Coordinates of C-alpha atoms in Angstrom, one line a residue:
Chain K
X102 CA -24.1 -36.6 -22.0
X103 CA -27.2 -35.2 -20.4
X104 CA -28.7 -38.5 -19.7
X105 CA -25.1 -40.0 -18.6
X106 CA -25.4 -36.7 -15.9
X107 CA -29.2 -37.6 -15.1
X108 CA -28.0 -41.8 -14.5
X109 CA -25.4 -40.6 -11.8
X110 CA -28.1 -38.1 -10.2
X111 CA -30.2 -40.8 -10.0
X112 CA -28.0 -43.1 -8.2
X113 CA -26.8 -40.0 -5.8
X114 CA -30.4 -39.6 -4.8
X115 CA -30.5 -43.4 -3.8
X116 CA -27.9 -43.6 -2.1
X117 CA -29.3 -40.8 0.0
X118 CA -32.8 -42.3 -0.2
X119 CA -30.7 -45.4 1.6
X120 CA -28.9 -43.7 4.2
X121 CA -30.8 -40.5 5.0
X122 CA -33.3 -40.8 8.4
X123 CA -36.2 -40.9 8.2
X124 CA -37.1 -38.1 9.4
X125 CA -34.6 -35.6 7.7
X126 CA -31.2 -34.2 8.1
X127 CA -31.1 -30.4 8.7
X128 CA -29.1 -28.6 6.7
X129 CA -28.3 -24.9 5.7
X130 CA -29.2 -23.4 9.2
X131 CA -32.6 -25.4 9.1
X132 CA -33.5 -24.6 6.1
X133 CA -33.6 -27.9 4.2
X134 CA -34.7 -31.1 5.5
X135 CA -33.7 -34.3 3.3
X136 CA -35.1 -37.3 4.4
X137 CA -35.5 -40.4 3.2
X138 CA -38.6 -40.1 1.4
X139 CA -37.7 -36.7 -0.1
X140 CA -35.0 -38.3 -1.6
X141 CA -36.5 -41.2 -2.8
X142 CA -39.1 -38.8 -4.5
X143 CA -35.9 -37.3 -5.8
X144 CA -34.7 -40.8 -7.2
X145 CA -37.8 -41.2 -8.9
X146 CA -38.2 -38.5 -10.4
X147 CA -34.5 -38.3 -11.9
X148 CA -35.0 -41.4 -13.3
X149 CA -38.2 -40.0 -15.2
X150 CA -36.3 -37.7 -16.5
X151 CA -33.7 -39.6 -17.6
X152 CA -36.2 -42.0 -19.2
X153 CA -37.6 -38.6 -20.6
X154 CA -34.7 -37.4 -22.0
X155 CA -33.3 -40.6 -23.4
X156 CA -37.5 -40.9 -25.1
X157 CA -37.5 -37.1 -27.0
X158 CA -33.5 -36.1 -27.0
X159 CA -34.2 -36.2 -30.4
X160 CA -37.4 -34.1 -30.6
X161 CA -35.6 -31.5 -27.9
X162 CA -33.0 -31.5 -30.4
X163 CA -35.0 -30.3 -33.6
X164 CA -36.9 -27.6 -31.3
X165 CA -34.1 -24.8 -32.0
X166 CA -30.8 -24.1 -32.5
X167 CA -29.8 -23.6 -28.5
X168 CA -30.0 -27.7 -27.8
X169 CA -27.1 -27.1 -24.7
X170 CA -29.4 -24.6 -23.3
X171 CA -32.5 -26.6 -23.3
X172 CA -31.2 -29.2 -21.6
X173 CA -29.4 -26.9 -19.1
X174 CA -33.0 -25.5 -18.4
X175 CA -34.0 -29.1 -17.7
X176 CA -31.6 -29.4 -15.3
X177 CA -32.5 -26.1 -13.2
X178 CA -35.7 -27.4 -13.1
X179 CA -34.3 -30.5 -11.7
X180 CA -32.8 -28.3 -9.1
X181 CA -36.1 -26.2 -8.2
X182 CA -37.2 -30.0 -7.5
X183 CA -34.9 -31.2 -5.0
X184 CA -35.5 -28.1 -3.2
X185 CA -39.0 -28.5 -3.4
X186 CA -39.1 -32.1 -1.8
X187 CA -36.8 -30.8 1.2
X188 CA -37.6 -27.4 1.8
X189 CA -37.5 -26.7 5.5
X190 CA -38.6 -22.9 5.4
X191 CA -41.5 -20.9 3.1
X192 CA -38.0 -18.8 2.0
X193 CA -36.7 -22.3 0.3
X194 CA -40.4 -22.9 -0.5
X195 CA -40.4 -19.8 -2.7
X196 CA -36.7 -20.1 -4.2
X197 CA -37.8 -24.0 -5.3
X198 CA -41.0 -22.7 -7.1
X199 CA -39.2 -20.2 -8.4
X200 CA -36.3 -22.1 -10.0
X201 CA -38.9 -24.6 -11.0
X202 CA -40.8 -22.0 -13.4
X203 CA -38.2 -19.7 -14.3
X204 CA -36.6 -22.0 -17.2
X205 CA -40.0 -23.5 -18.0
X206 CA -41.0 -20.3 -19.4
X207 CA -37.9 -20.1 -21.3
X208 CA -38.6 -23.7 -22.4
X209 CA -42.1 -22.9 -23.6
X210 CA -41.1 -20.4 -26.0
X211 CA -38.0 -22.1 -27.1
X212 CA -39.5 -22.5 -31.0
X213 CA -38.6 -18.7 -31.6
X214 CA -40.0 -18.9 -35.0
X215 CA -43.6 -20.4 -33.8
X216 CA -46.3 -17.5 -33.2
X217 CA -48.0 -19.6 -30.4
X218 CA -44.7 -21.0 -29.1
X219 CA -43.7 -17.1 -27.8
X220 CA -47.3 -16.7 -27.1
X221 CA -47.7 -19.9 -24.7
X222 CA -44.5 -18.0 -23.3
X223 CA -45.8 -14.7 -22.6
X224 CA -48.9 -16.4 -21.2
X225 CA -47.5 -18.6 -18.7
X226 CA -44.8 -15.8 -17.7
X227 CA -47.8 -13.5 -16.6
X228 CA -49.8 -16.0 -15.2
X229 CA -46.8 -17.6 -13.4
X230 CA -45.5 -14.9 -11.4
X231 CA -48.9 -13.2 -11.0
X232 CA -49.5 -16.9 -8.7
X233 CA -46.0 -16.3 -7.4
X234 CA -47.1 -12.6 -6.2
X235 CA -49.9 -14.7 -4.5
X236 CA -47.6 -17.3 -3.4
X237 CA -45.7 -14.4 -1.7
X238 CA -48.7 -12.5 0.0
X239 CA -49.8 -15.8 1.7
X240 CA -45.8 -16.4 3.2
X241 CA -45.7 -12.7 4.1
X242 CA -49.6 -12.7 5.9
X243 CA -48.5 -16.5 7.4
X244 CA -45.2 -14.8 8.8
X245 CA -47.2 -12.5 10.1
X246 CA -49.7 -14.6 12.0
X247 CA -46.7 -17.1 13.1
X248 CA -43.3 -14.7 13.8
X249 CA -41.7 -17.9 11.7
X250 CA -40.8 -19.0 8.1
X251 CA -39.9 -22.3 9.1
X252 CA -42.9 -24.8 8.3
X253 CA -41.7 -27.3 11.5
X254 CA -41.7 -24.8 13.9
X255 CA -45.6 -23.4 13.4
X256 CA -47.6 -23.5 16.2
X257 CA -51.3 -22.8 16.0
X258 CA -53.5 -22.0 19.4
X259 CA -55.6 -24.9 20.2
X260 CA -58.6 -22.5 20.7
X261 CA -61.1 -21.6 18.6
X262 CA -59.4 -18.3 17.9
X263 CA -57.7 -18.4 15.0
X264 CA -55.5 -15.6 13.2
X265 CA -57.2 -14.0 10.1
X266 CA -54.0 -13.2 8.9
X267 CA -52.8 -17.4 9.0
X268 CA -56.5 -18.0 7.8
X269 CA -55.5 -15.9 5.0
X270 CA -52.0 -16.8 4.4
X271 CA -53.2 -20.1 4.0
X272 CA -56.3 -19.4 1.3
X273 CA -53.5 -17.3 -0.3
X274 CA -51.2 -20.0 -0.7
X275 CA -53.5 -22.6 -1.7
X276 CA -54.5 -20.2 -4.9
X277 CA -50.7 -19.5 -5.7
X278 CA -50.2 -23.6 -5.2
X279 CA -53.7 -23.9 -7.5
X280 CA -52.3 -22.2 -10.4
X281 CA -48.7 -24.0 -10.1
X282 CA -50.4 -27.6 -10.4
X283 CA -53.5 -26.5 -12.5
X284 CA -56.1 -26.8 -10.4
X285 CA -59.6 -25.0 -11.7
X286 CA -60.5 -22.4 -11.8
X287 CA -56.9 -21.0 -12.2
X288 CA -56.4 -24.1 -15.1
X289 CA -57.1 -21.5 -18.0
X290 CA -53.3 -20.7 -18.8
X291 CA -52.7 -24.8 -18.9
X292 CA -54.2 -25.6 -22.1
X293 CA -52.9 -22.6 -24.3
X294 CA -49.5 -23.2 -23.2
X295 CA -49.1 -26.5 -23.4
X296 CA -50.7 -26.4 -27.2
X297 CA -48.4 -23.8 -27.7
X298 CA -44.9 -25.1 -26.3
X299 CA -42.8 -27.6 -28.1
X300 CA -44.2 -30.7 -27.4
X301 CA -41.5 -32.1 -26.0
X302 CA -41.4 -29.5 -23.2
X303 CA -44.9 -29.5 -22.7
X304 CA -44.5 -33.0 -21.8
X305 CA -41.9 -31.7 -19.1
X306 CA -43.9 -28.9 -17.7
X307 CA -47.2 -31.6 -17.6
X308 CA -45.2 -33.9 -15.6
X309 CA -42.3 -33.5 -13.7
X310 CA -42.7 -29.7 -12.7
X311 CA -46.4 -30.1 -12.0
X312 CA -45.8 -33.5 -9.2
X313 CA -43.1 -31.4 -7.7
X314 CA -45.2 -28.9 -7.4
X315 CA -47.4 -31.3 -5.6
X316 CA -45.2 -32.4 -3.2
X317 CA -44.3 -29.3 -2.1
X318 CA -48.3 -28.8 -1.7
X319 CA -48.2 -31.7 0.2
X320 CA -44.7 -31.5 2.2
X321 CA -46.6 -28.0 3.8
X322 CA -50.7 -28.8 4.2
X323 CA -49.7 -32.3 5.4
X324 CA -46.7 -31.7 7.8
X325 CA -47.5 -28.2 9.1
X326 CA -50.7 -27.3 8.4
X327 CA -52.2 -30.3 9.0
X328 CA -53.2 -29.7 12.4
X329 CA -55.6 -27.0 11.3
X330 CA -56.8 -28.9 8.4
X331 CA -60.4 -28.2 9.2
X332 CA -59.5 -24.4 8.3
X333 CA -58.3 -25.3 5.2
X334 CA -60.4 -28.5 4.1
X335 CA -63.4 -27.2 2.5
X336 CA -61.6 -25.0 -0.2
X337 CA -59.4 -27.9 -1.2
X338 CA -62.6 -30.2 -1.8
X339 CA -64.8 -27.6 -3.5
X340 CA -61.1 -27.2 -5.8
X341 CA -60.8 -30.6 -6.2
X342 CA -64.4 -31.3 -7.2
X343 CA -64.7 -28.4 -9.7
X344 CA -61.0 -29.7 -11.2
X345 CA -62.2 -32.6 -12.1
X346 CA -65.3 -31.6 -13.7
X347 CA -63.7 -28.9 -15.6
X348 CA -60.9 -31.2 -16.9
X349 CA -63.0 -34.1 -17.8
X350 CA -65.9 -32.2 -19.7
X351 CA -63.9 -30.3 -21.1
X352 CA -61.4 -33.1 -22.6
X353 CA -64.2 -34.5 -24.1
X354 CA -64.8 -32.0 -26.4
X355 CA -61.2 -31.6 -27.7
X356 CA -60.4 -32.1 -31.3
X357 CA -56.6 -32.3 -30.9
X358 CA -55.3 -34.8 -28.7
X359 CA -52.4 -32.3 -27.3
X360 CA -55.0 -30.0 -25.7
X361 CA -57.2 -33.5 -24.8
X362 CA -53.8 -34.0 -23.0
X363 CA -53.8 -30.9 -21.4
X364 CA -56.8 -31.4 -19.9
X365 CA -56.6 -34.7 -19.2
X366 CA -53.5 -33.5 -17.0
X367 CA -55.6 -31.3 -15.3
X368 CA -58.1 -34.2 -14.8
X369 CA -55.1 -36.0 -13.2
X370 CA -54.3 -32.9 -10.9
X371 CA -57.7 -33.5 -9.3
X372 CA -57.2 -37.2 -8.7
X373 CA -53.8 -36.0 -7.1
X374 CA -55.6 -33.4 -4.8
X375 CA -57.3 -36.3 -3.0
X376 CA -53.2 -36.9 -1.8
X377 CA -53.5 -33.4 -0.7
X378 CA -57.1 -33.8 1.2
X379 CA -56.2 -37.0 2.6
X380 CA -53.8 -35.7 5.4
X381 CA -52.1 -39.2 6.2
X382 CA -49.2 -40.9 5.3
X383 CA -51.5 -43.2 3.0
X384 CA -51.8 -40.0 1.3
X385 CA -48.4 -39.1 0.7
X386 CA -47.9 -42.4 -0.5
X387 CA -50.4 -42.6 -2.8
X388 CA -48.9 -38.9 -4.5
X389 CA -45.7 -40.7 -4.8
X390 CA -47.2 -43.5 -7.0
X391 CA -49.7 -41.4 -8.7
X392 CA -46.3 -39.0 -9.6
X393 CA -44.4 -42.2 -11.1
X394 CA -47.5 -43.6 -12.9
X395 CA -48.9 -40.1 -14.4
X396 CA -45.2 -39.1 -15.4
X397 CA -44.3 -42.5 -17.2
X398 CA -47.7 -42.3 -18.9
X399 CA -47.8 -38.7 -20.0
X400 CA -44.2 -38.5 -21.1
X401 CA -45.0 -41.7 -23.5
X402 CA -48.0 -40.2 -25.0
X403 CA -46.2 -36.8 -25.6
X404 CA -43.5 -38.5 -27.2
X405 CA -45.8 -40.6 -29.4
X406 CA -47.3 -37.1 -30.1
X407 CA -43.9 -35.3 -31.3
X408 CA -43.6 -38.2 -34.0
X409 CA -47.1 -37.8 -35.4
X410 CA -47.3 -34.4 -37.9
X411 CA -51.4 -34.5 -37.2
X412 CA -52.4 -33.6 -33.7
X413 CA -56.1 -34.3 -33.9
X414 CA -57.6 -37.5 -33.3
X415 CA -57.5 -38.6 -37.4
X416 CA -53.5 -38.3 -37.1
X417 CA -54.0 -41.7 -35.2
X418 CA -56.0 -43.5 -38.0
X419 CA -54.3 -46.6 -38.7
X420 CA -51.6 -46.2 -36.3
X421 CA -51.9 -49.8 -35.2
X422 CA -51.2 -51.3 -39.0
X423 CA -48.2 -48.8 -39.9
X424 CA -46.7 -48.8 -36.6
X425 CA -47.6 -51.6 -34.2
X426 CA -45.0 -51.3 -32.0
X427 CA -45.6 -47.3 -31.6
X428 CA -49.8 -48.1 -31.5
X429 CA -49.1 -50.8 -28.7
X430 CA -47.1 -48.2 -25.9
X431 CA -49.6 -45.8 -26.6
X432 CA -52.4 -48.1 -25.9
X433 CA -51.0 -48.9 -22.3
X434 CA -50.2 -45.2 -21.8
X435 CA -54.0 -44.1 -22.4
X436 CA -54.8 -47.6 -20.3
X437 CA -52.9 -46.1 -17.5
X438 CA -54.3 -42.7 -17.8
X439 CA -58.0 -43.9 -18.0
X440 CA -56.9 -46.0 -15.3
X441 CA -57.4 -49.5 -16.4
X442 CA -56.4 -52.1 -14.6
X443 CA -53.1 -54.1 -14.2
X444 CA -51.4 -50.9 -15.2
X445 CA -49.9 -47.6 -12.9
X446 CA -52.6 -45.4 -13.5
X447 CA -55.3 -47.8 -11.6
X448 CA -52.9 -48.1 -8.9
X449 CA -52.6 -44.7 -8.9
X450 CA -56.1 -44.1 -8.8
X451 CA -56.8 -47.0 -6.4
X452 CA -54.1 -45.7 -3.7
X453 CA -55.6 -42.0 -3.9
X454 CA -59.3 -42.9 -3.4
X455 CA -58.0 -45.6 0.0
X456 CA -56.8 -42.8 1.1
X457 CA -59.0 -40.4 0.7
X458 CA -61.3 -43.3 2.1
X459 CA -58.9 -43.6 5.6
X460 CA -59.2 -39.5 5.8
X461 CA -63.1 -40.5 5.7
X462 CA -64.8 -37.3 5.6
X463 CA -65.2 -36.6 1.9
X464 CA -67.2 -39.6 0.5
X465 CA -69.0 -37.9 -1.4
X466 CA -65.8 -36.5 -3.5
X467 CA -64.4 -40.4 -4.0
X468 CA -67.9 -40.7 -5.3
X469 CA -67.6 -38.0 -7.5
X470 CA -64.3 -38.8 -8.7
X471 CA -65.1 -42.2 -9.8
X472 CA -67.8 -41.2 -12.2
X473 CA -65.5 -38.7 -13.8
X474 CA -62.9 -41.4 -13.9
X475 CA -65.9 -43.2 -16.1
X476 CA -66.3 -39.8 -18.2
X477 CA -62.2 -39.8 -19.0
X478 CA -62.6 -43.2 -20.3
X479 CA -64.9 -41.8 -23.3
X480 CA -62.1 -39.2 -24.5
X481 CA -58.9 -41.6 -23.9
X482 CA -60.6 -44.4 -25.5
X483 CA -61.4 -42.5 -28.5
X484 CA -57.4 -42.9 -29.7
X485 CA -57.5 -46.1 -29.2
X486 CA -60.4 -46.6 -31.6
X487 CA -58.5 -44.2 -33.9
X488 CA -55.6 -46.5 -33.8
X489 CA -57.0 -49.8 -34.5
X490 CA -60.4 -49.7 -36.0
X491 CA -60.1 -46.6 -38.4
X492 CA -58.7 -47.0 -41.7
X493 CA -55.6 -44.2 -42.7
X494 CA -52.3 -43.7 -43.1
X495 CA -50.7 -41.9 -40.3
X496 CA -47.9 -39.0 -40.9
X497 CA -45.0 -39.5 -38.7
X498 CA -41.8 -36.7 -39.2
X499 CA -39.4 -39.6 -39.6
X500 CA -40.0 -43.4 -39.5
X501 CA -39.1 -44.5 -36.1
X502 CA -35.6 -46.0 -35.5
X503 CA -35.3 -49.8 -33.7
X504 CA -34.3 -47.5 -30.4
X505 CA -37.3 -45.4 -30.5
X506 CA -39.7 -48.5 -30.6
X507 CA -37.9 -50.3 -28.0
X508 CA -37.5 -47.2 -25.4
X509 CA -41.3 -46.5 -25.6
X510 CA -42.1 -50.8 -25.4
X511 CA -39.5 -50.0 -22.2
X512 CA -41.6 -47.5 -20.9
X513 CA -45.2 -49.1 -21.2
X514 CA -43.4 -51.9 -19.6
X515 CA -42.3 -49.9 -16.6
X516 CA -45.9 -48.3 -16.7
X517 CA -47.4 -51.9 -16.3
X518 CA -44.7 -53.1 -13.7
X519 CA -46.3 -50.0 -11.5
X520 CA -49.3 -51.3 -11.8
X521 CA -48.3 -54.9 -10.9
X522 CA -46.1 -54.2 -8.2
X523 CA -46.5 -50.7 -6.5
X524 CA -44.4 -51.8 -3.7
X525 CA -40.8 -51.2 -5.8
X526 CA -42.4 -47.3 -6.3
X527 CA -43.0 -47.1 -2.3
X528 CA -40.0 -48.9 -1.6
X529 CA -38.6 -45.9 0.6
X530 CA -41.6 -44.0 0.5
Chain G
X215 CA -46.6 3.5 13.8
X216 CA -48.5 0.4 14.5
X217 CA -48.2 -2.4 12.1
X218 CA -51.2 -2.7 11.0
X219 CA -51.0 0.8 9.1
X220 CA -48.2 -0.8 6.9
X221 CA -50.6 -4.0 6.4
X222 CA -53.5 -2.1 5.0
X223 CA -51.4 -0.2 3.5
X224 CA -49.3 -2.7 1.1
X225 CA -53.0 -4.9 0.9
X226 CA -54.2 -1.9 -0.9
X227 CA -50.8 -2.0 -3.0
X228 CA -51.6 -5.8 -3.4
X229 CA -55.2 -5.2 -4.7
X230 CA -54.5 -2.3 -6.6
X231 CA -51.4 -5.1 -8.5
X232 CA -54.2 -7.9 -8.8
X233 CA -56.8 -5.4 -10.3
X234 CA -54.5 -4.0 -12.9
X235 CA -53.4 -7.3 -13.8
X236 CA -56.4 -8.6 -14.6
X237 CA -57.9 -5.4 -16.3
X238 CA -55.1 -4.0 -18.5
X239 CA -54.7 -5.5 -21.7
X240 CA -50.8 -3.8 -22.0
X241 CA -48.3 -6.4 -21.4
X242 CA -45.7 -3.9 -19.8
X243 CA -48.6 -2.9 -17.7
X244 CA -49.5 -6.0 -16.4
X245 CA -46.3 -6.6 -15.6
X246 CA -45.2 -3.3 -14.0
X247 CA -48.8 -4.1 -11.6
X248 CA -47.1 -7.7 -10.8
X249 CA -44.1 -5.7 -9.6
X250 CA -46.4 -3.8 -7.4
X251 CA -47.4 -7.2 -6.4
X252 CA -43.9 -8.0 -5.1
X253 CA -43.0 -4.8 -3.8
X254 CA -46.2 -4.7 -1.4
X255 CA -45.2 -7.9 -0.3
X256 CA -41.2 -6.8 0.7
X257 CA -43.3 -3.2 2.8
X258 CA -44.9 -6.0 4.5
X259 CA -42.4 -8.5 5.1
X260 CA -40.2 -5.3 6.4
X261 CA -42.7 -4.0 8.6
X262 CA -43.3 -7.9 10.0
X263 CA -39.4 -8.0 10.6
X264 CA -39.9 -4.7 12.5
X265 CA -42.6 -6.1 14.4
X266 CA -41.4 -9.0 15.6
X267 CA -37.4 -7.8 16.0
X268 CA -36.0 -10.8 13.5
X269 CA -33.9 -10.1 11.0
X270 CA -34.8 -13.0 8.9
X271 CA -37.8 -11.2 6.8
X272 CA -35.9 -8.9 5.7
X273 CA -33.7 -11.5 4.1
X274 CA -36.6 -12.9 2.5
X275 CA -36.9 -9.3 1.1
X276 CA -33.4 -9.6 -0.5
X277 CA -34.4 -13.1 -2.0
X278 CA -37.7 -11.8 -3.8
X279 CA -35.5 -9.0 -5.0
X280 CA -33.3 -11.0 -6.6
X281 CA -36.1 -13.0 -8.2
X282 CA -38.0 -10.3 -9.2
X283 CA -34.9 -9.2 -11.1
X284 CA -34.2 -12.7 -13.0
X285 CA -38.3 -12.4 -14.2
X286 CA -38.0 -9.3 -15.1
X287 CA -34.7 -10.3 -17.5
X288 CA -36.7 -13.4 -18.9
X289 CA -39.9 -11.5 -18.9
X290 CA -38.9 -8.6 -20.7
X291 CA -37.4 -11.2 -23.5
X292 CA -40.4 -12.7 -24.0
X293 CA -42.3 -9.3 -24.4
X294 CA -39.6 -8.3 -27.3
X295 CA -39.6 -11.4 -28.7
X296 CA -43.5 -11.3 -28.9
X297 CA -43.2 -7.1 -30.2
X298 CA -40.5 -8.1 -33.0
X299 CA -43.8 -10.3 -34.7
X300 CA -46.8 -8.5 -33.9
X301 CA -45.8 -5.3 -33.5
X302 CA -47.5 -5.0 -30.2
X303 CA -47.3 -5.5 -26.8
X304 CA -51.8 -5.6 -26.6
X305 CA -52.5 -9.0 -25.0
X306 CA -55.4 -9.1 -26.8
X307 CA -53.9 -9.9 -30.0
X308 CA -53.0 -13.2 -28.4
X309 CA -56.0 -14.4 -27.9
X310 CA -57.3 -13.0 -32.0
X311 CA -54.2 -15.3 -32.9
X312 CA -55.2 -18.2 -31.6
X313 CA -57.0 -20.1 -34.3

C-alpha cells in the first residue's frame, strides 16, 4: 500500500519536474517556489524511498507493533522534504526542518522495549531542537539585518559594511544546518542514535532526511547568500575539513559496522559540503548525484545490516559462501561508498571535487579530501575481506526470500547504472 | 524603547538557554532552557516586527509556537518513556548505559 502511495508520488513529482519552469512557480503568497529542479530532486528522492520501503517493509514491520504509524511518519518526513526543496521564505525553511525531524525522533525510539532505542530518542530530541533553537536565532538576527523572510528578496550593501546582525544570522544558521546534516563538531549525537534506532530507520534518518537537509543548505547559501559568500566561506571549509577528518579516523576504529556506518555517513556529509562551498550550478548538480548515489548505497548496506544478527565486522565472515547473492550487493554498495570506480559513489565524488575545482579557491580542501577518500577505503574494505576471505558462518534473522535477493541485486544495479551514466540522475537537474 | 534593548535582552535569554542546556544534566531542565531558547527568539522576532512595521514576524511567532508545542508533546513522551525504565530523568545515566 505504502509503496503503491510512494509509485504515484513519484510519478506526480515528474510530471512536475516536466512541466514546472525553470526557474519556479510561486505559490502560497511567495512562499514556495517549485521549479523544475526542486521537483526533480523530489522525484528522486521518492523513488528512494520507494526503493527503501519496498528493500526493509519487512524489517519496519518487525520493529513494533504500530507498523501504520511508522510508515505514516515516513511519509511526514516525505512532506518536510518537498518543502525543503521549494521553500521560498526562512518561515517555510523552518516548518520543512521541522516536519523533517519531528517523526524522526519518534522513529528512533520506535523499539519501545530497546533501552538504547528510547535513549537514541531522547538524545536526538535534545540535540535536535537545541540546533532548531539555533536555526531560529540566526532567521530572527537575519530578519533583523534584512526587514525580510523571503530568501529571493535579500539584498546585501555592496560596501564593505556589512551588518553584524546578518554576519551573525548567517554563522547561526550554518551551526543549526551543521547539526541537521552532521557536520563536526556538532556530529556527536549521530553515532549514538543511529546505533541506537532500529536499523531500518536509521537507514532513513542517514539518508533521505540528512540530503534534504542538504538541499535546503544549498537552496539558501547558493541562491541568497551566495553573493556574500566570502562572509561565510571560511567557516564552511574549516567545517568541511574537520568533518572529514573526524568521520574518517574515527570509522576506522569502529568495531561494529552500524556505527562504521554512522561515521562513514558523516564522512559522506563532508564530501557533500564541497556542493555547499562550491557556489555554482556544477555544485548543485553534483549534490543531486551525490544524494542519489549515497542514498542507494547506504540504504542497501542498512538493509544487508537488519538481516545480519552480528553487527560487528565477524557477523560478515563467510557472507560470500552462505549468501552470494546478499555478499555481491553489499560489495558494490561499500564500492560506491569508498568510491570506486564505474559505480555512483565515484561519480559522486568525481562531480563534487570538479566542482569544488570550478569554485577554485579551496585547493587545498580537494587535496585534503582525496587522501581521506584513501583513508575510508581501509575501513569499507575491511567487510569485504570479512565477506570473502574469512572463514564463518554468518547469522541472518531469517534466510532471505528470492524477492529480497533480487531487490538488493536491483539496487547495486541502479548503484552502478549512476556511476555509468550520471546524465539520467541530472536529467532535469 | 529602542530595539536594541529587546536584542540584548532576549541574547541574554538565548545564552542563558544554551548554557543551561549544555550544563544541566536534568532532562526536564534541559528542555525547559530549550524553551527559553524559543521564547527569546519570538521577544525578538516581536520587537523586529515592531521595528520594521510588518506584520509578518509576528506570524513567524505563531508558527514557532505551534512547533514548540508539537516538541513539547513528542518530547515529553520520550522523557516518560525513558523515566518508566530508569527511573530517572539524569542524562547521565545515558551515557553509564551505553555499553
Amino acid at each position: 500500500m505504502a509503496a503503491l502511495l510512494l509509485l504515484l508520488l513519484t510519478g506526480v513529482n515528474a510530471y512536475e519536474a516536466l512541466t514546472l519552469p525553470l526557474e519556479g512557480k510561486r505559490l502560497f503568497n511567495d512562499m514556495l517556489m517549485p521549479g523544475q529542479v526542486s521537483a526533480w530532486f523530489n522525484t528522486l528522492m521518492t523513488g528512494c524511498t520507494l526503493l527503501y520501503v519496498m528493500l526493509s517493509g519487512r524489517d519496519i514491520r518487525k520493529v513494533g507493533n504500530h507498523v501504520a504509524d511508522y510508515f505514516a511518519l515516513i511519509f511526514f518526513t516525505l512532506c518536510g522534504l518537498y518543502i525543503l526543496s521549494s521553500y521560498n521564505t526562512l518561515l517555510m525553511l523552518f516548518l520543512g526542518i521541522e516536519i523533517l525531524s519531528i517523526p524522526q525522533y519518534i522513529l528512533a525510539g520506535a523499539d519501545k522495549r530497546n533501552l538504547k532505542s528510547s535513549e537514541a530518542s531522547l538524545k536526538y530530541f535534545l540535540m535536535g531542537s537545541f540546533s532548531t533553537g539555533i536555526l531560529l536565532m540566526g532567521i530572527a538576527l537575519l530578519y533583523g539585518a534584512m526587514g525580510t523572510f523571503h530568501i529571493s528578496e535579500f539584498s546585501f550593501p555592496t560596501t564593505e559594511l556589512f551588518s553584524p546582525l546578518a554576519l551573525a544570522g548567517i554563522l547561526l544558521i550554518v551551526v543549526a544546518f551543521g547539526f541537521k546534516v552532521s557536520a563536526a563538531p556538532m556530529h556527536l549525537w549521530t553515532p549514538d542514535v543511529y546505533d541506537g534506532a532500529p536499523t531500518p530507520f536509521a537507514s532513513y534518518m542517514a539518508t533521505v532526511m540528512k540530503v534534504a537537509a542538504f538541499y535546503a543548505f544549498i537552496r539558501l547559501f547558493h541562491n541568497s547568500l551566495g553573493s556574500v559568500s566570502n562572509k561565510w566561506m571560511l567557516v564552511i571549509m574549516i567545517i568541511t575539513a574537520a568533518t572529514l577528518l573526524i568521520g574518517n579516523i574515527t570509522a576506522v576504529f569502529q568495531q561494529s559496522v552500524k556505527r562504521m556506518l554512522a561515521y562513514s555517513s558523516i564522512a559522506q556529509a563532508g564530501f557533500m559540503l564541497f556542493a555547499v562551498l562550491s557556489v555554482n550550478e556544477l555544485g548543485r548538480q553534483s549534490l543531486i548525484i551525490y544524494a542519489v548515489a549515497y542514498t542507494l548505497a547506504t540504504v542497501g548496506m542498512f538493509t544487508v545490516l537488519a538481516k545480519l544478527k552480528d553487527y560487528t565486522y565477524d557477523g560478515f565472515n563467510g557472507l560470500a559462501k552462505s549468501n552470494p547473492m546478499l555478499a555481491f550487493a553489499t560489495a558494490i554498495f561499500i564500492f560506491s561508498l569508498a568510491g570506486i570506480p564505474l559505480t555512483g559513489g565515484f561519480m559522486a565524488k568525481y562531480y563534487a571535487v570538479s566542482a569544488l575545482m570550478t569554485q577554485g579557491n579551496a585547493m587545498w580542501l580537494v587535496l585534503f579530501g582525496l587522501l581521506m577518500a584513501a583513508v575510508s577505503v581501509y575501513y569499507y574494505f575491511r567487510v569485504i575481506w570479512a565477506m570473502y576471505f574469512k572463514p564463518g558462518t554468518p547469522q541472518l534473522h531469517e534466510p532471505m526470500t528470492t524477492t529480497d535477493n533480487w531487490l538488493l541485486l536491483f539496487t547495486a544495479s541502479l548503484v552502478i547504472l549512476v556511476g555509468v551514466a550520471p546524465q539520467l540522475v541530472l536529467a532535469f537537474a | 524603547m529602542p530595539t536594541q534593548y529587546y536584542l540584548f535582552l532576549s541574547l541574554a535569554l538565548f545564552c542563558i538557554g544554551i548554557m543551561g542546556t549544555l550544563m544541566r544534566r536534568n532532562a526536564i531542565i534541559i528542555f525547559m532552557c530549550i524553551e527559553l531558547m524559543l521564547n527569546s527568539v519570538n521577544l525578538l522576532l516581536v520587537a523586529f516586527s515592531k521595528m520594521y512595521g510588518h506584520a509578518d514576524a509576528q506570524l513567524f511567532v505563531f508558527f514557532i509556537m505551534v512547533v514548540a508545542a508539537a516538541e513539547v508533546s513528542v518530547g515529553l513522551a520520550v522523557i516518560v518513556l525513558m523515566y518508566r525504565k530508569v527511573h530517572s530523568v539524569d542524562v547521565n545515566i545515558l551515557n553509564r548505559l551505553k555499553h
